[in-house]
């Protein structure tokens, strides 16, 4: 019975630490740090626009003809000198009329690959013809705020920053769209952690919706990387450079059309997370990477590996302790677990019937997210040699 008690408390600790404790510790550390260390001020951009650096905005796309017009209208509204901005579209094996549509925009540099090899390969193809020191990557279906490029360039002026992550914002097409609203709530929480990570030392990776790299410190991600953006940014971090995070540059997209479409994304992310953990295992060594190991393990490794297992194991372990130990504390925790799962079930039922309740979306989306980690294991086994994936349909 002792071993069950030990396992139970380990699982409970991992669960609470991963989703609540780490954020709380970050908040406390930053409050203490700000008392003794002066916060790094935001650099001032040159008033003369001709002194701003040249930037490439790269969009790697596969069959995105439906969104090209909206994306290009968004790009033309960006507050950055047009003579300093190269807009590059890399169409990776597209079979629709994307190339024909893009030819109507004189400012676009089109790079086409007839064979679909995946996003990592498309990025590398585009970088082969890139001439700018700063490259900003964004997805075709995400819209940027007008000052996004300026804010990203500003971050590169900070000490030892060679990668910049913008903020991802998810919105629902209409009220009551549970999958999109659940995803949006999760990303608000995730964005807060990223901002705190960045303030402590460095963000733990960048998301492909909006991130940028300094080419003189660029490291190529493996061509079969499922999370190419994450790997690219973390390789820069591994070399001793920081990943800055800014909420002033953000990319907005609609959430997944439904649960099945969102599950496609979560499976791929979970599989890519497991793949990345193995490739970046040296970052978990506190002796060689003392600043990174704590943040990387706490924010990424636990969430993609051990904590979902702890979540599943917690129920049978709790049940065994209630039956064979009977301590009131285990009964209380068991009741709380039951209420949590019932709340998640209620959220799922309401989602299926089209009713709106954001409070119930949280436990439902939380379980959905962790369940897809297990599906990601199977996904990794079948996609480990290829960086391509099936696109998730957005709302």
Short mmCIF file of C-alpha atoms in Angstrom, two decimals:
data_model
loop_
_atom_site.label_atom_id
_atom_site.label_comp_id
_atom_site.label_asym_id
_atom_site.label_seq_id
_atom_site.Cartn_x
_atom_site.Cartn_y
_atom_site.Cartn_z
CA UNK A 1 0.00 0.00 0.00
CA UNK A 2 2.96 2.31 0.64
CA UNK A 3 3.97 2.15 -3.03
CA UNK A 4 0.44 3.15 -4.10
CA UNK A 5 0.53 6.13 -1.74
CA UNK A 6 3.88 7.25 -3.08
CA UNK A 7 2.71 6.91 -6.69
CA UNK A 8 -0.53 8.73 -5.90
CA UNK A 9 1.21 11.76 -4.39
CA UNK A 10 3.79 11.86 -7.16
CA UNK A 11 1.03 11.87 -9.79
CA UNK A 12 -0.94 14.54 -7.94
CA UNK A 13 2.18 16.69 -7.54
CA UNK A 14 3.06 16.40 -11.24
CA UNK A 15 -0.45 17.38 -12.29
CA UNK A 16 -0.71 20.39 -9.98
CA UNK A 17 2.86 21.54 -10.64
CA UNK A 18 2.59 21.33 -14.44
CA UNK A 19 -0.62 23.33 -14.80
CA UNK A 20 -0.68 25.55 -11.69
CA UNK A 21 2.51 25.31 -9.67
CA UNK A 22 4.99 26.26 -12.38
CA UNK A 23 3.07 29.40 -13.27
CA UNK A 24 2.80 30.35 -9.59
CA UNK A 25 6.55 29.83 -9.07
CA UNK A 26 7.33 31.92 -12.17
CA UNK A 27 5.12 34.73 -10.88
CA UNK A 28 6.81 34.73 -7.47
CA UNK A 29 10.33 34.59 -8.93
CA UNK A 30 9.59 37.50 -11.27
CA UNK A 31 8.15 39.60 -8.45
CA UNK A 32 11.33 39.03 -6.45
CA UNK A 33 13.55 39.59 -9.49
CA UNK A 34 11.88 42.92 -10.27
CA UNK A 35 12.72 44.15 -6.76
CA UNK A 36 16.45 43.74 -7.36
CA UNK A 37 16.97 43.74 -11.13
CA UNK A 38 15.97 46.62 -13.37
CA UNK A 39 13.59 45.43 -16.07
CA UNK A 40 15.01 45.63 -19.61
CA UNK A 41 13.51 48.65 -21.34
CA UNK A 42 11.99 48.43 -24.80
CA UNK A 43 14.48 49.65 -27.46
CA UNK A 44 13.56 52.69 -29.56
CA UNK A 45 13.33 52.14 -33.30
CA UNK A 46 15.06 54.61 -35.64
CA UNK A 47 12.88 57.58 -36.59
CA UNK A 48 14.27 57.41 -40.11
CA UNK A 49 12.44 54.54 -41.78
CA UNK A 50 15.36 53.98 -44.13
CA UNK A 51 17.42 52.87 -41.14
CA UNK A 52 15.04 50.02 -40.36
CA UNK A 53 16.44 46.59 -41.31
CA UNK A 54 15.29 44.61 -44.31
CA UNK A 55 12.86 41.86 -43.35
CA UNK A 56 11.46 38.84 -45.17
CA UNK A 57 7.90 37.83 -44.32
CA UNK A 58 7.65 34.15 -45.29
CA UNK A 59 4.38 32.24 -45.71
CA UNK A 60 4.73 28.52 -46.33
CA UNK A 61 1.49 27.29 -47.82
CA UNK A 62 -0.18 24.19 -49.19
CA UNK A 63 -3.42 24.68 -51.17
CA UNK A 64 -4.36 28.00 -49.52
CA UNK A 65 -6.05 29.63 -52.52
CA UNK A 66 -9.19 30.41 -50.49
CA UNK A 67 -7.33 32.65 -48.07
CA UNK A 68 -4.74 34.35 -50.31
CA UNK A 69 -6.75 37.51 -51.00
CA UNK A 70 -7.55 38.10 -47.33
CA UNK A 71 -3.95 37.40 -46.32
CA UNK A 72 -2.53 39.78 -48.91
CA UNK A 73 -4.93 42.54 -47.85
CA UNK A 74 -3.71 42.02 -44.30
CA UNK A 75 -0.05 42.20 -45.39
CA UNK A 76 -0.64 45.44 -47.28
CA UNK A 77 -1.90 47.01 -44.04
CA UNK A 78 1.31 46.26 -42.14
CA UNK A 79 3.06 49.34 -40.82
CA UNK A 80 6.51 48.73 -42.28
CA UNK A 81 8.29 50.36 -45.25
CA UNK A 82 7.43 48.41 -48.41
CA UNK A 83 10.96 48.81 -49.74
CA UNK A 84 12.27 47.06 -46.60
CA UNK A 85 9.80 44.19 -46.68
CA UNK A 86 10.09 41.12 -48.91
CA UNK A 87 6.84 39.14 -49.00
CA UNK A 88 7.73 35.54 -49.84
CA UNK A 89 5.20 32.78 -50.45
CA UNK A 90 6.56 29.22 -50.55
CA UNK A 91 3.91 26.96 -52.06
CA UNK A 92 4.82 23.43 -51.06
CA UNK A 93 3.38 21.05 -53.64
CA UNK A 94 0.16 23.06 -53.99
CA UNK A 95 -2.26 21.59 -56.52
CA UNK A 96 -4.86 24.38 -56.48
CA UNK A 97 -4.57 27.77 -58.21
CA UNK A 98 -2.49 29.39 -55.44
CA UNK A 99 0.41 30.20 -57.77
CA UNK A 100 -1.81 31.87 -60.35
CA UNK A 101 -3.49 34.01 -57.68
CA UNK A 102 -0.16 35.09 -56.17
CA UNK A 103 1.18 36.21 -59.52
CA UNK A 104 -1.36 39.04 -59.41
CA UNK A 105 0.58 40.65 -56.55
CA UNK A 106 3.78 42.34 -57.80
CA UNK A 107 5.27 42.58 -54.30
CA UNK A 108 5.21 38.79 -53.83
CA UNK A 109 8.31 36.67 -54.31
CA UNK A 110 6.93 33.24 -55.21
CA UNK A 111 8.93 30.10 -54.46
CA UNK A 112 7.29 26.91 -55.72
CA UNK A 113 8.11 23.28 -55.05
CA UNK A 114 6.14 20.80 -57.19
CA UNK A 115 6.59 18.02 -54.63
CA UNK A 116 4.99 18.29 -51.22
CA UNK A 117 7.71 17.69 -48.64
CA UNK A 118 6.30 19.38 -45.54
CA UNK A 119 6.63 22.73 -43.85
CA UNK A 120 10.22 22.27 -42.61
CA UNK A 121 11.39 21.53 -46.15
CA UNK A 122 9.36 24.47 -47.50
CA UNK A 123 10.99 26.80 -44.98
CA UNK A 124 14.43 25.62 -46.00
CA UNK A 125 13.54 26.08 -49.68
CA UNK A 126 12.48 29.67 -49.01
CA UNK A 127 15.55 30.44 -46.91
CA UNK A 128 17.81 29.36 -49.77
CA UNK A 129 16.67 32.39 -51.77
CA UNK A 130 16.23 34.75 -48.81
CA UNK A 131 18.59 37.74 -48.55
CA UNK A 132 17.41 39.44 -45.34
CA UNK A 133 19.00 39.02 -41.92
CA UNK A 134 15.59 38.86 -40.24
CA UNK A 135 12.94 36.39 -41.41
CA UNK A 136 9.43 36.38 -40.00
CA UNK A 137 7.35 33.24 -40.46
CA UNK A 138 3.57 33.29 -40.40
CA UNK A 139 0.77 31.01 -41.56
CA UNK A 140 -1.52 31.79 -44.47
CA UNK A 141 -4.67 31.66 -42.33
CA UNK A 142 -3.43 33.98 -39.57
CA UNK A 143 -3.87 37.74 -39.70
CA UNK A 144 -1.26 40.07 -38.17
CA UNK A 145 -1.76 43.34 -36.34
CA UNK A 146 -0.49 46.40 -38.20
CA UNK A 147 2.59 46.96 -36.00
CA UNK A 148 3.59 43.29 -35.77
CA UNK A 149 6.79 43.57 -37.83
CA UNK A 150 7.93 46.74 -36.07
CA UNK A 151 7.45 45.12 -32.66
CA UNK A 152 9.35 42.00 -33.71
CA UNK A 153 12.25 44.09 -35.03
CA UNK A 154 12.25 45.98 -31.73
CA UNK A 155 12.70 42.71 -29.81
CA UNK A 156 15.76 41.82 -31.89
CA UNK A 157 17.44 44.95 -30.54
CA UNK A 158 17.44 43.46 -27.01
CA UNK A 159 20.45 41.70 -25.55
CA UNK A 160 21.27 38.27 -27.04
CA UNK A 161 17.87 37.83 -28.74
CA UNK A 162 18.05 35.75 -31.93
CA UNK A 163 14.46 34.51 -32.11
CA UNK A 164 11.18 36.29 -31.42
CA UNK A 165 7.81 34.71 -30.76
CA UNK A 166 4.64 36.68 -31.30
CA UNK A 167 1.36 36.01 -29.57
CA UNK A 168 -1.21 33.60 -30.96
CA UNK A 169 -4.83 34.64 -30.56
CA UNK A 170 -7.71 32.31 -31.32
CA UNK A 171 -11.25 33.48 -31.86
CA UNK A 172 -14.51 31.74 -32.61
CA UNK A 173 -16.38 32.41 -35.82
CA UNK A 174 -19.59 32.69 -33.81
CA UNK A 175 -20.67 32.61 -30.17
CA UNK A 176 -21.08 29.14 -28.70
CA UNK A 177 -18.44 27.49 -30.91
CA UNK A 178 -17.04 25.43 -28.04
CA UNK A 179 -13.90 24.03 -29.67
CA UNK A 180 -12.66 27.44 -30.77
CA UNK A 181 -13.55 29.11 -27.47
CA UNK A 182 -11.86 26.34 -25.48
CA UNK A 183 -8.76 26.67 -27.64
CA UNK A 184 -8.82 30.44 -27.18
CA UNK A 185 -8.98 30.18 -23.38
CA UNK A 186 -6.06 27.74 -23.41
CA UNK A 187 -3.92 30.08 -25.53
CA UNK A 188 -4.58 33.00 -23.18
CA UNK A 189 -3.16 30.89 -20.35
CA UNK A 190 -0.28 29.69 -22.52
CA UNK A 191 0.54 33.24 -23.62
CA UNK A 192 0.86 34.34 -20.00
CA UNK A 193 3.34 31.53 -19.30
CA UNK A 194 5.33 32.42 -22.41
CA UNK A 195 5.54 36.05 -21.36
CA UNK A 196 6.73 35.09 -17.88
CA UNK A 197 9.24 32.61 -19.34
CA UNK A 198 10.64 35.36 -21.54
CA UNK A 199 10.91 37.79 -18.61
CA UNK A 200 12.76 35.20 -16.50
CA UNK A 201 15.24 34.27 -19.23
CA UNK A 202 13.79 32.98 -22.50
CA UNK A 203 10.54 31.74 -23.98
CA UNK A 204 10.48 27.98 -24.41
CA UNK A 205 9.94 27.78 -28.14
CA UNK A 206 7.93 29.64 -30.74
CA UNK A 207 4.66 28.85 -32.51
CA UNK A 208 4.47 28.87 -36.30
CA UNK A 209 1.60 31.35 -36.44
CA UNK A 210 4.10 34.17 -35.89
CA UNK A 211 7.80 33.95 -35.08
CA UNK A 212 11.06 35.32 -36.42
CA UNK A 213 14.73 34.36 -36.53
CA UNK A 214 18.04 36.14 -36.96
CA UNK A 215 19.64 34.35 -39.90
CA UNK A 216 23.21 34.72 -38.62
CA UNK A 217 22.18 32.46 -35.70
CA UNK A 218 19.75 30.25 -37.62
CA UNK A 219 19.85 26.49 -37.19
CA UNK A 220 18.02 24.21 -39.63
CA UNK A 221 15.38 21.93 -38.14
CA UNK A 222 15.34 18.28 -39.27
CA UNK A 223 13.31 17.84 -42.46
CA UNK A 224 11.03 15.31 -40.72
CA UNK A 225 10.31 17.61 -37.77
CA UNK A 226 6.61 17.62 -36.92
CA UNK A 227 7.03 20.84 -34.93
CA UNK A 228 9.44 22.62 -37.25
CA UNK A 229 8.84 26.06 -35.71
CA UNK A 230 9.45 24.78 -32.19
CA UNK A 231 12.60 22.87 -33.18
CA UNK A 232 14.01 25.81 -35.12
CA UNK A 233 13.55 28.19 -32.20
CA UNK A 234 14.83 25.74 -29.59
CA UNK A 235 18.00 25.00 -31.57
CA UNK A 236 18.73 28.72 -31.42
CA UNK A 237 18.16 28.61 -27.66
CA UNK A 238 20.41 25.56 -27.39
CA UNK A 239 23.24 27.60 -28.92
CA UNK A 240 22.99 30.11 -26.08
CA UNK A 241 20.71 32.77 -27.60
CA UNK A 242 17.39 33.93 -26.16
CA UNK A 243 13.86 33.63 -27.53
CA UNK A 244 11.98 36.84 -26.80
CA UNK A 245 8.20 36.89 -26.50
CA UNK A 246 6.03 39.90 -27.27
CA UNK A 247 2.28 40.27 -27.01
CA UNK A 248 2.49 43.48 -29.05
CA UNK A 249 2.96 41.40 -32.21
CA UNK A 250 0.11 38.97 -32.58
CA UNK A 251 -1.45 36.63 -35.11
CA UNK A 252 -5.18 36.00 -35.03
CA UNK A 253 -6.89 32.96 -36.46
CA UNK A 254 -10.21 31.20 -36.16
CA UNK A 255 -10.31 28.08 -34.03
CA UNK A 256 -10.72 24.62 -35.50
CA UNK A 257 -14.06 23.95 -37.16
CA UNK A 258 -14.93 21.15 -34.74
CA UNK A 259 -13.48 18.69 -32.24
CA UNK A 260 -12.36 16.23 -34.91
CA UNK A 261 -10.40 18.94 -36.75
CA UNK A 262 -8.85 20.19 -33.51
CA UNK A 263 -7.86 16.64 -32.64
CA UNK A 264 -5.77 16.51 -35.83
CA UNK A 265 -3.76 19.46 -34.58
CA UNK A 266 -3.41 18.16 -31.04
CA UNK A 267 -2.25 14.72 -32.20
CA UNK A 268 0.42 16.27 -34.41
CA UNK A 269 1.54 18.68 -31.68
CA UNK A 270 1.72 15.87 -29.13
CA UNK A 271 3.69 13.68 -31.54
CA UNK A 272 6.00 16.56 -32.39
CA UNK A 273 6.45 17.28 -28.70
CA UNK A 274 7.60 13.72 -28.00
CA UNK A 275 9.87 13.85 -31.04
CA UNK A 276 11.36 17.16 -29.86
CA UNK A 277 11.92 15.92 -26.31
CA UNK A 278 14.20 13.21 -27.65
CA UNK A 279 16.05 15.50 -30.05
CA UNK A 280 16.48 18.21 -27.40
CA UNK A 281 17.17 15.91 -24.46
CA UNK A 282 20.48 17.63 -23.71
CA UNK A 283 18.56 20.77 -22.69
CA UNK A 284 17.26 18.88 -19.65
CA UNK A 285 20.77 18.72 -18.20
CA UNK A 286 20.99 21.49 -15.53
CA UNK A 287 24.80 21.26 -15.50
CA UNK A 288 25.20 22.19 -19.17
CA UNK A 289 22.06 24.35 -19.51
CA UNK A 290 21.33 25.69 -16.01
CA UNK A 291 19.07 28.54 -17.15
CA UNK A 292 17.04 26.50 -19.60
CA UNK A 293 16.59 23.09 -17.93
CA UNK A 294 14.16 24.30 -15.24
CA UNK A 295 11.94 26.17 -17.69
CA UNK A 296 12.09 23.56 -20.44
CA UNK A 297 11.22 20.61 -18.21
CA UNK A 298 8.51 22.49 -16.34
CA UNK A 299 6.80 24.12 -19.33
CA UNK A 300 7.29 21.56 -22.10
CA UNK A 301 8.66 18.15 -21.17
CA UNK A 302 6.24 17.33 -18.35
CA UNK A 303 3.22 18.46 -20.35
CA UNK A 304 4.12 16.34 -23.37
CA UNK A 305 5.22 13.19 -21.56
CA UNK A 306 4.78 12.31 -17.87
CA UNK A 307 1.90 14.50 -16.72
CA UNK A 308 -0.79 12.97 -19.02
CA UNK A 309 0.22 9.55 -17.67
CA UNK A 310 -0.09 10.92 -14.13
CA UNK A 311 -3.57 12.24 -14.92
CA UNK A 312 -4.77 8.81 -16.05
CA UNK A 313 -3.06 6.94 -13.19
CA UNK A 314 -4.53 9.24 -10.56
CA UNK A 315 -8.06 7.80 -10.81
CA UNK A 316 -7.30 4.08 -10.17
CA UNK A 317 -4.68 4.97 -7.53
CA UNK A 318 -7.21 7.17 -5.72
CA UNK A 319 -9.82 4.42 -5.89
CA UNK A 320 -7.42 1.85 -4.42
CA UNK A 321 -6.51 4.16 -1.54
CA UNK A 322 -10.18 4.85 -0.80
CA UNK A 323 -10.96 1.11 -0.70
CA UNK A 324 -7.93 -0.13 1.23
CA UNK A 325 -6.84 2.91 3.27
CA UNK A 326 -10.03 4.86 3.80
CA UNK A 327 -8.40 8.08 4.98
CA UNK A 328 -10.85 11.00 4.61
CA UNK A 329 -8.30 12.97 2.58
CA UNK A 330 -8.33 10.36 -0.19
CA UNK A 331 -12.15 10.40 -0.14
CA UNK A 332 -12.19 14.19 -0.53
CA UNK A 333 -9.70 14.08 -3.41
CA UNK A 334 -11.74 11.29 -5.00
CA UNK A 335 -14.92 13.38 -4.78
CA UNK A 336 -13.10 16.38 -6.31
CA UNK A 337 -11.87 14.20 -9.17
CA UNK A 338 -15.38 12.88 -9.77
CA UNK A 339 -16.79 16.41 -9.81
CA UNK A 340 -14.08 17.50 -12.25
CA UNK A 341 -14.86 14.68 -14.69
CA UNK A 342 -18.60 15.26 -14.36
CA UNK A 343 -18.04 18.94 -15.12
CA UNK A 344 -16.01 18.00 -18.19
CA UNK A 345 -18.79 15.63 -19.29
CA UNK A 346 -21.36 18.39 -18.84
CA UNK A 347 -19.17 20.69 -20.94
CA UNK A 348 -18.96 18.05 -23.65
CA UNK A 349 -22.74 17.54 -23.67
CA UNK A 350 -23.38 21.27 -23.86
CA UNK A 351 -20.85 21.53 -26.68
CA UNK A 352 -22.68 18.83 -28.62
CA UNK A 353 -26.01 20.62 -28.18
CA UNK A 354 -24.58 24.02 -29.14
CA UNK A 355 -25.05 25.68 -25.75
CA UNK A 356 -22.53 28.16 -24.44
CA UNK A 357 -20.76 27.85 -21.08
CA UNK A 358 -17.11 28.93 -21.00
CA UNK A 359 -16.63 27.68 -17.44
CA UNK A 360 -17.43 24.13 -18.49
CA UNK A 361 -15.27 24.36 -21.63
CA UNK A 362 -12.11 24.52 -19.50
CA UNK A 363 -12.18 21.00 -17.95
CA UNK A 364 -13.56 19.57 -21.19
CA UNK A 365 -10.75 21.06 -23.29
CA UNK A 366 -8.17 20.13 -20.65
CA UNK A 367 -9.09 16.44 -20.84
CA UNK A 368 -9.37 16.59 -24.61
CA UNK A 369 -5.86 18.07 -24.83
CA UNK A 370 -4.32 15.40 -22.58
CA UNK A 371 -6.20 12.56 -24.28
CA UNK A 372 -4.65 13.56 -27.59
CA UNK A 373 -1.16 13.10 -26.13
CA UNK A 374 -1.84 9.35 -26.19
CA UNK A 375 -3.15 9.56 -29.75
CA UNK A 376 0.03 11.46 -30.59
CA UNK A 377 2.12 8.39 -29.74
CA UNK A 378 0.45 6.48 -32.56
CA UNK A 379 0.76 9.49 -34.85
CA UNK A 380 4.50 9.68 -34.21
CA UNK A 381 4.95 6.01 -35.04
CA UNK A 382 3.38 6.52 -38.48
CA UNK A 383 4.76 10.00 -39.29
CA UNK A 384 8.27 9.97 -37.81
CA UNK A 385 9.96 9.98 -41.23
CA UNK A 386 7.91 12.75 -42.81
CA UNK A 387 7.21 16.37 -41.90
CA UNK A 388 3.94 16.52 -43.86
CA UNK A 389 0.56 16.40 -42.21
CA UNK A 390 -3.13 16.73 -42.93
CA UNK A 391 -4.30 20.31 -42.43
CA UNK A 392 -6.89 20.93 -39.74
CA UNK A 393 -9.91 22.73 -41.18
CA UNK A 394 -10.58 26.06 -39.47
CA UNK A 395 -13.97 27.52 -38.69
#
